[in-house]
Amino acid sequence: MDVTRDSFEEMDSLPDWFLLKRVSGLDFDPDDWAGLATERIGRFSRRERWLLRRSSAVFEDEWLLLVKMEFAGHVLLRLAVSEDERLASWLVENEGDLFEYRFRAALNKDKLEVMRFLFGKDKMLAIKDLEKVLGEENILKRFGLHTPSRVRHFRSGIEESSGYVAMHFTDVPDVIGSKRALLYKGWAIAPLFVFFGSIKRKFEALLREKIKRLQDRVAGEPALQEKLKVIRDKLRKIAKKYSSDFGFEPGEIPSGTSLFNRIDLMPPCMQELTMILSKKGHLEHGERFQLGLFLKRLGMSLEDQLRFWYDQAVDNIGLTYEEFTRKIGYVIRHLYGLEGSKIDYSPPKCKTIAESYFCTFAHKDPEEVEKTVLNMIKLRSGEEKNLKKYENFIAKIKSDTVSGKPTLACKTAFNLVLEKPLKHLSHPLQWFYQAAKKEGLLKEKNNKEK
Amino acid sequence: MEKTVNKEDLKKFYETIFDLKPLIKAIGLTDFERREFGFLLSEGVFSRNLSFKTLSDFKNFLIEKLPLQQFVGAVYDQGPTFLNPIQKLNWSYRELIFDVDLDSYDAVRRCDCRGSKQVCEDCWSLAQDAALFLDETLRTDFGFEDLIFVFSGRRGIHCWVRDSVAKELDSEQRSAIVSYLTMITDEKRSQKLEEIPKYAKTLRERVFQKIAKSFFLNVSKEDLTLLGFRPEDAEKVIDFIESKENFSPEDYYRIIPAHVDPKRISMAIVLGRYPRLDKPVTSDVRRLLRIPGSVHSATGKICTIIDSHKLEKFSPEDVPKVWDLI
């Protein structure tokens, strides 16, 4: 059985590692499916990232088999998660990270091919093509932009930077909103690496769409469902472990506790968003999404969340709660997968937050970061403390902030605020989980673990 | 006591004066029957999810109901109705909208104008600066071409971008555009300033050109002295700006004396004159906005389209009040 039927796009020039490319003839024996998928699941669960590069020692037929196995493993996972929104989110996130890793490592020409595929040939232009489209010359020179020198990472041989490109502004809202590109006649012009976040998001959106389209196919083929069950069960186990690493399983939150009200247990980004919201009565689209999903995963019900945003919003003056629920509730219901694309989104992880949402340590000046952290200490302890003893911690936080290591800075902040070291931090729920655990709020789970 | 528009005034206005052309100029006639309208029918009674098959139906509704305020929203796959509200419909498109309201400038307005209705020549120049800045940024940076500016009837300016690309933008894209244009957040309280952008060079140069020029034209020698200029330098700078027709970013760098902290000056320029846009108005794709050509019931002034070539000359004082017309 060819598992890739209608799954891939035809485009010969796309590189072999690009998993939205069409590869024909993935006619593996169904008995091999579990093995192919398990291999991939295992790598994701170990947070492994791997390249798909042909070495000169590999024969053509061996290489083709390798590529086919890679694609088959990937598409089997797509099929397996298609009926489970949460697993689908898990897969999209992992495949997104892998795509980003491979994209960064790719040759310049492959990067451009992938971008043309993702955004369309008319929405991504080399500067010389942009000049033709606009009928202008020397655009870079006119604005005093120079082609950045190529940076080589000698250890991996990865080419990190590859000159300027132009993306249509409608495709890169995050770059436009943060003013990270020159904007001219509707084109965002910047070195390619500036667009990495947008490229990854586009890949993830397309993958999500493809998974969604598989739903009907899988539902209509009981034999296929049966075959996929083994894979799905394995995935659930892994995803559950992954989920408990990063946040809560529903049973872990003791009933009757409203953990989502414990702002003092929240990581800096969420504390700040909560404060901005209560001060200004409004959050940006992405920030609303970030905070809303976080609160959802802390167990805030749809009704509580509607009430929360109604109480905080100043943009709905004169609306009754019922009117608000009817008119604005759409956005909140969307977070719970009840509207629009009906996706039960998971809260974004730290890396995604730093790239596209609001991260204290990625988006604020070191001086402001210092203030935020000191405020958090005050909020936890309820009093001004002798700040002298925190000097080293604060200096480390500020230095990591300046050097673009937001997660490290956040980890140190956890250590300082909660007075407890943290081994690993890659998701805001992890901060909350550990803080709640320290407070003894997750007793049930601790007992279970014992 | 300030005169307000009553139902009798509105009856005469809608029957004899109300002109549909400004509305048609803003939204066109295509898809009129699928467009949402909303009205403040009387104090505290707001009604939206309304649509009209024809322009005459729309005008008859106004004459019959005499709404105090009139608003227009987005286009949906069907005309919204009470039983078929916008929440149940698929959003089709909406012009890209920007709203400049002088109450966002209260923390920096130097005149005595405060509250809901007051505006003077001095503070109106802030709204003009914002409109001119918007006009150039939307055209040069985003490549939009079809823009109209509308006096809101009280103390603000609305900008409607009617290009087809603009109409189809989703909330995230609109939010990104308004973030690109924003350099001051929480403008009514803390007035937090962003750094002048380093990479968005067109925007950066416009700040040092348009906004800086306006700042120096509106600042006193004493103000400049407080910012660190020597009195003689302050005088020279003001004279230079007044004599310079085409002020460039290079001119800006030239006039800042070496001993003055350039960051302090650039922050004062942004704080004092940079446009302050109402972000939710732009981001919300279902937002209702005052209908061009309608009457603002609080002031009696007509919501008037401003000739984009005459933005600099336009004054709210010249806008007729409903009582002058009926």
PDB file of C-alpha atoms in Angstrom, chain A residues 129-313:
ATOM      1  CA  ASP A 129      14.007  40.055  -9.129  1.00  0.00           C
ATOM      2  CA  LEU A 130      12.464  42.612  -6.806  1.00  0.00           C
ATOM      3  CA  GLU A 131      14.301  45.347  -8.676  1.00  0.00           C
ATOM      4  CA  LYS A 132      12.800  44.032 -11.916  1.00  0.00           C
ATOM      5  CA  VAL A 133       9.300  43.914 -10.411  1.00  0.00           C
ATOM      6  CA  LEU A 134       9.556  47.455  -9.078  1.00  0.00           C
ATOM      7  CA  GLY A 135      11.481  48.759 -12.074  1.00  0.00           C
ATOM      8  CA  GLU A 136      14.147  50.194  -9.789  1.00  0.00           C
ATOM      9  CA  GLU A 137      17.857  49.684  -9.393  1.00  0.00           C
ATOM     10  CA  ASN A 138      20.296  49.375  -6.497  1.00  0.00           C
ATOM     11  CA  ILE A 139      17.646  49.117  -3.805  1.00  0.00           C
ATOM     12  CA  LEU A 140      20.059  47.759  -1.191  1.00  0.00           C
ATOM     13  CA  LYS A 141      22.634  50.439  -1.912  1.00  0.00           C
ATOM     14  CA  ARG A 142      20.068  53.202  -1.789  1.00  0.00           C
ATOM     15  CA  PHE A 143      19.099  52.253   1.745  1.00  0.00           C
ATOM     16  CA  GLY A 144      22.691  51.701   2.846  1.00  0.00           C
ATOM     17  CA  LEU A 145      22.285  47.926   3.186  1.00  0.00           C
ATOM     18  CA  HIS A 146      25.228  45.703   2.509  1.00  0.00           C
ATOM     19  CA  THR A 147      25.207  41.984   1.859  1.00  0.00           C
ATOM     20  CA  PRO A 148      26.119  40.324   5.147  1.00  0.00           C
ATOM     21  CA  SER A 149      29.256  38.293   5.120  1.00  0.00           C
ATOM     22  CA  ARG A 150      28.758  34.577   5.230  1.00  0.00           C
ATOM     23  CA  VAL A 151      29.107  33.102   8.663  1.00  0.00           C
ATOM     24  CA  ARG A 152      30.394  29.578   8.741  1.00  0.00           C
ATOM     25  CA  HIS A 153      30.072  27.300  11.689  1.00  0.00           C
ATOM     26  CA  PHE A 154      33.256  25.374  11.192  1.00  0.00           C
ATOM     27  CA  ARG A 155      32.258  22.427  13.343  1.00  0.00           C
ATOM     28  CA  SER A 156      29.140  21.595  11.352  1.00  0.00           C
ATOM     29  CA  GLY A 157      29.975  23.310   8.094  1.00  0.00           C
ATOM     30  CA  ILE A 158      26.555  24.941   8.254  1.00  0.00           C
ATOM     31  CA  GLU A 159      26.099  28.087   6.276  1.00  0.00           C
ATOM     32  CA  GLU A 160      24.123  30.341   8.552  1.00  0.00           C
ATOM     33  CA  SER A 161      23.646  33.551   6.666  1.00  0.00           C
ATOM     34  CA  SER A 162      22.907  33.979   3.009  1.00  0.00           C
ATOM     35  CA  GLY A 163      22.240  37.507   1.888  1.00  0.00           C
ATOM     36  CA  TYR A 164      19.116  39.569   1.503  1.00  0.00           C
ATOM     37  CA  VAL A 165      15.767  38.430   0.182  1.00  0.00           C
ATOM     38  CA  ALA A 166      12.417  40.179  -0.191  1.00  0.00           C
ATOM     39  CA  MET A 167       9.227  38.701   1.224  1.00  0.00           C
ATOM     40  CA  HIS A 168       5.778  40.134   0.658  1.00  0.00           C
ATOM     41  CA  PHE A 169       4.721  41.872   3.867  1.00  0.00           C
ATOM     42  CA  THR A 170       1.505  39.858   4.143  1.00  0.00           C
ATOM     43  CA  ASP A 171       3.498  36.652   4.699  1.00  0.00           C
ATOM     44  CA  VAL A 172       5.800  37.866   7.460  1.00  0.00           C
ATOM     45  CA  PRO A 173       3.636  39.716   9.994  1.00  0.00           C
ATOM     46  CA  ASP A 174       5.997  38.933  12.869  1.00  0.00           C
ATOM     47  CA  VAL A 175       8.929  40.549  11.052  1.00  0.00           C
ATOM     48  CA  ILE A 176       6.841  43.591  10.107  1.00  0.00           C
ATOM     49  CA  GLY A 177       5.380  44.047  13.589  1.00  0.00           C
ATOM     50  CA  SER A 178       8.802  43.937  15.206  1.00  0.00           C
ATOM     51  CA  LYS A 179      10.336  46.277  12.586  1.00  0.00           C
ATOM     52  CA  ARG A 180      13.128  43.817  11.793  1.00  0.00           C
ATOM     53  CA  ALA A 181      13.181  44.501   8.065  1.00  0.00           C
ATOM     54  CA  LEU A 182      13.352  47.365   5.649  1.00  0.00           C
ATOM     55  CA  LEU A 183       9.839  47.753   4.273  1.00  0.00           C
ATOM     56  CA  TYR A 184       9.562  49.143   0.785  1.00  0.00           C
ATOM     57  CA  LYS A 185       6.564  49.104  -1.590  1.00  0.00           C
ATOM     58  CA  GLY A 186       5.022  46.181   0.285  1.00  0.00           C
ATOM     59  CA  TRP A 187       8.212  44.104   0.440  1.00  0.00           C
ATOM     60  CA  ALA A 188      10.091  43.236   3.615  1.00  0.00           C
ATOM     61  CA  ILE A 189      13.786  43.246   2.745  1.00  0.00           C
ATOM     62  CA  ALA A 190      16.197  41.615   5.188  1.00  0.00           C
ATOM     63  CA  PRO A 191      18.892  38.950   5.458  1.00  0.00           C
ATOM     64  CA  LEU A 192      17.306  35.541   5.019  1.00  0.00           C
ATOM     65  CA  PHE A 193      17.812  34.488   8.641  1.00  0.00           C
ATOM     66  CA  VAL A 194      15.428  37.227   9.787  1.00  0.00           C
ATOM     67  CA  PHE A 195      12.604  35.257   8.160  1.00  0.00           C
ATOM     68  CA  PHE A 196      13.405  31.879   9.720  1.00  0.00           C
ATOM     69  CA  GLY A 197      10.545  32.170  12.239  1.00  0.00           C
ATOM     70  CA  SER A 198       8.004  32.999   9.517  1.00  0.00           C
ATOM     71  CA  ILE A 199       9.289  30.168   7.325  1.00  0.00           C
ATOM     72  CA  LYS A 200       8.938  27.646  10.102  1.00  0.00           C
ATOM     73  CA  ARG A 201       5.426  28.832  10.940  1.00  0.00           C
ATOM     74  CA  LYS A 202       4.406  28.533   7.307  1.00  0.00           C
ATOM     75  CA  PHE A 203       5.751  24.979   7.165  1.00  0.00           C
ATOM     76  CA  GLU A 204       3.838  24.104  10.334  1.00  0.00           C
ATOM     77  CA  ALA A 205       0.625  25.666   9.009  1.00  0.00           C
ATOM     78  CA  LEU A 206       0.865  23.682   5.763  1.00  0.00           C
ATOM     79  CA  LEU A 207       1.623  20.463   7.617  1.00  0.00           C
ATOM     80  CA  ARG A 208      -1.347  21.083   9.934  1.00  0.00           C
ATOM     81  CA  GLU A 209      -3.558  21.584   6.883  1.00  0.00           C
ATOM     82  CA  LYS A 210      -2.342  18.369   5.308  1.00  0.00           C
ATOM     83  CA  ILE A 211      -2.958  16.417   8.509  1.00  0.00           C
ATOM     84  CA  LYS A 212      -6.460  17.849   8.687  1.00  0.00           C
ATOM     85  CA  ARG A 213      -7.149  16.784   5.130  1.00  0.00           C
ATOM     86  CA  LEU A 214      -6.209  13.203   6.046  1.00  0.00           C
ATOM     87  CA  GLN A 215      -8.953  12.999   8.684  1.00  0.00           C
ATOM     88  CA  ASP A 216     -11.680  11.950   6.260  1.00  0.00           C
ATOM     89  CA  ARG A 217      -9.460   9.503   4.456  1.00  0.00           C
ATOM     90  CA  VAL A 218      -8.504   7.684   7.644  1.00  0.00           C
ATOM     91  CA  ALA A 219     -12.069   7.764   8.975  1.00  0.00           C
ATOM     92  CA  GLY A 220     -13.319   6.164   5.768  1.00  0.00           C
ATOM     93  CA  GLU A 221     -10.882   3.237   5.809  1.00  0.00           C
ATOM     94  CA  PRO A 222     -11.326   0.975   8.839  1.00  0.00           C
ATOM     95  CA  ALA A 223      -8.486  -1.300   7.687  1.00  0.00           C
ATOM     96  CA  LEU A 224      -6.117   1.644   7.614  1.00  0.00           C
ATOM     97  CA  GLN A 225      -7.340   2.762  11.036  1.00  0.00           C
ATOM     98  CA  GLU A 226      -6.594  -0.661  12.452  1.00  0.00           C
ATOM     99  CA  LYS A 227      -3.077  -0.606  11.059  1.00  0.00           C
ATOM    100  CA  LEU A 228      -2.464   2.858  12.450  1.00  0.00           C
ATOM    101  CA  LYS A 229      -3.745   2.014  15.929  1.00  0.00           C
ATOM    102  CA  VAL A 230      -0.410   0.516  17.029  1.00  0.00           C
ATOM    103  CA  ILE A 231       1.396   3.660  15.955  1.00  0.00           C
ATOM    104  CA  ARG A 232      -1.158   5.941  17.576  1.00  0.00           C
ATOM    105  CA  ASP A 233      -0.929   4.073  20.897  1.00  0.00           C
ATOM    106  CA  LYS A 234       2.845   4.435  20.874  1.00  0.00           C
ATOM    107  CA  LEU A 235       2.517   8.087  20.046  1.00  0.00           C
ATOM    108  CA  ARG A 236       0.069   8.652  22.884  1.00  0.00           C
ATOM    109  CA  LYS A 237       2.505   7.213  25.377  1.00  0.00           C
ATOM    110  CA  ILE A 238       5.312   9.404  24.149  1.00  0.00           C
ATOM    111  CA  ALA A 239       3.127  12.486  23.854  1.00  0.00           C
ATOM    112  CA  LYS A 240       1.837  11.926  27.388  1.00  0.00           C
ATOM    113  CA  LYS A 241       5.364  11.742  28.718  1.00  0.00           C
ATOM    114  CA  TYR A 242       6.230  14.830  26.709  1.00  0.00           C
ATOM    115  CA  SER A 243       3.158  16.611  27.987  1.00  0.00           C
ATOM    116  CA  SER A 244       3.881  15.772  31.620  1.00  0.00           C
ATOM    117  CA  ASP A 245       7.431  17.006  31.128  1.00  0.00           C
ATOM    118  CA  PHE A 246       6.062  20.340  30.091  1.00  0.00           C
ATOM    119  CA  GLY A 247       2.835  20.812  31.957  1.00  0.00           C
ATOM    120  CA  PHE A 248      -0.121  19.056  33.394  1.00  0.00           C
ATOM    121  CA  GLU A 249      -2.229  16.109  32.627  1.00  0.00           C
ATOM    122  CA  PRO A 250      -5.822  16.834  33.644  1.00  0.00           C
ATOM    123  CA  GLY A 251      -5.671  14.464  36.641  1.00  0.00           C
ATOM    124  CA  GLU A 252      -2.678  16.241  38.131  1.00  0.00           C
ATOM    125  CA  ILE A 253      -4.538  19.404  38.984  1.00  0.00           C
ATOM    126  CA  PRO A 254      -6.234  18.842  42.339  1.00  0.00           C
ATOM    127  CA  SER A 255      -9.929  19.504  41.970  1.00  0.00           C
ATOM    128  CA  GLY A 256     -11.186  22.649  43.634  1.00  0.00           C
ATOM    129  CA  THR A 257      -7.948  24.565  43.207  1.00  0.00           C
ATOM    130  CA  SER A 258      -7.918  27.440  40.790  1.00  0.00           C
ATOM    131  CA  LEU A 259      -4.265  27.274  39.903  1.00  0.00           C
ATOM    132  CA  PHE A 260      -4.782  29.709  37.054  1.00  0.00           C
ATOM    133  CA  ASN A 261      -5.365  32.437  39.662  1.00  0.00           C
ATOM    134  CA  ARG A 262      -1.866  31.959  41.088  1.00  0.00           C
ATOM    135  CA  ILE A 263      -0.084  34.683  39.152  1.00  0.00           C
ATOM    136  CA  ASP A 264       2.880  34.422  41.512  1.00  0.00           C
ATOM    137  CA  LEU A 265       3.568  30.907  40.218  1.00  0.00           C
ATOM    138  CA  MET A 266       3.591  31.980  36.593  1.00  0.00           C
ATOM    139  CA  PRO A 267       6.746  32.534  34.564  1.00  0.00           C
ATOM    140  CA  PRO A 268       7.809  36.145  33.878  1.00  0.00           C
ATOM    141  CA  CYS A 269       6.248  36.297  30.395  1.00  0.00           C
ATOM    142  CA  MET A 270       2.796  35.277  31.650  1.00  0.00           C
ATOM    143  CA  GLN A 271       2.997  37.468  34.756  1.00  0.00           C
ATOM    144  CA  GLU A 272       3.826  40.440  32.573  1.00  0.00           C
ATOM    145  CA  LEU A 273       1.093  39.730  30.050  1.00  0.00           C
ATOM    146  CA  THR A 274      -1.415  39.459  32.899  1.00  0.00           C
ATOM    147  CA  MET A 275      -0.233  42.777  34.275  1.00  0.00           C
ATOM    148  CA  ILE A 276      -0.249  44.508  30.888  1.00  0.00           C
ATOM    149  CA  LEU A 277      -3.774  43.247  30.317  1.00  0.00           C
ATOM    150  CA  SER A 278      -5.047  44.516  33.645  1.00  0.00           C
ATOM    151  CA  LYS A 279      -3.314  47.878  33.153  1.00  0.00           C
ATOM    152  CA  LYS A 280      -4.213  48.485  29.512  1.00  0.00           C
ATOM    153  CA  GLY A 281      -7.271  46.335  29.069  1.00  0.00           C
ATOM    154  CA  HIS A 282      -5.910  45.002  25.815  1.00  0.00           C
ATOM    155  CA  LEU A 283      -3.271  42.614  24.509  1.00  0.00           C
ATOM    156  CA  GLU A 284      -1.881  42.176  21.034  1.00  0.00           C
ATOM    157  CA  HIS A 285      -3.299  39.308  18.979  1.00  0.00           C
ATOM    158  CA  GLY A 286      -0.321  36.993  19.525  1.00  0.00           C
ATOM    159  CA  GLU A 287       0.002  37.831  23.211  1.00  0.00           C
ATOM    160  CA  ARG A 288      -3.700  37.125  23.751  1.00  0.00           C
ATOM    161  CA  PHE A 289      -3.195  33.763  22.110  1.00  0.00           C
ATOM    162  CA  GLN A 290      -0.122  33.060  24.259  1.00  0.00           C
ATOM    163  CA  LEU A 291      -1.799  33.895  27.576  1.00  0.00           C
ATOM    164  CA  GLY A 292      -5.159  32.345  26.654  1.00  0.00           C
ATOM    165  CA  LEU A 293      -3.624  28.974  25.774  1.00  0.00           C
ATOM    166  CA  PHE A 294      -1.487  29.017  28.899  1.00  0.00           C
ATOM    167  CA  LEU A 295      -4.524  29.628  31.112  1.00  0.00           C
ATOM    168  CA  LYS A 296      -6.445  26.937  29.268  1.00  0.00           C
ATOM    169  CA  ARG A 297      -3.752  24.393  30.012  1.00  0.00           C
ATOM    170  CA  LEU A 298      -3.760  25.432  33.667  1.00  0.00           C
ATOM    171  CA  GLY A 299      -7.315  24.206  33.772  1.00  0.00           C
ATOM    172  CA  MET A 300      -9.220  27.440  33.171  1.00  0.00           C
ATOM    173  CA  SER A 301     -12.585  26.494  31.721  1.00  0.00           C
ATOM    174  CA  LEU A 302     -14.027  28.199  28.686  1.00  0.00           C
ATOM    175  CA  GLU A 303     -16.597  29.944  30.884  1.00  0.00           C
ATOM    176  CA  ASP A 304     -13.901  31.167  33.315  1.00  0.00           C
ATOM    177  CA  GLN A 305     -11.787  32.346  30.448  1.00  0.00           C
ATOM    178  CA  LEU A 306     -14.663  34.272  28.855  1.00  0.00           C
ATOM    179  CA  ARG A 307     -15.325  35.941  32.220  1.00  0.00           C
ATOM    180  CA  PHE A 308     -11.617  36.675  32.661  1.00  0.00           C
ATOM    181  CA  TRP A 309     -11.284  38.484  29.310  1.00  0.00           C
ATOM    182  CA  TYR A 310     -14.612  40.256  29.771  1.00  0.00           C
ATOM    183  CA  ASP A 311     -13.493  41.633  33.139  1.00  0.00           C
ATOM    184  CA  GLN A 312     -10.137  42.766  31.769  1.00  0.00           C
ATOM    185  CA  ALA A 313     -11.052  44.192  28.370  1.00  0.00           C
TER     186      ALA A 313
END
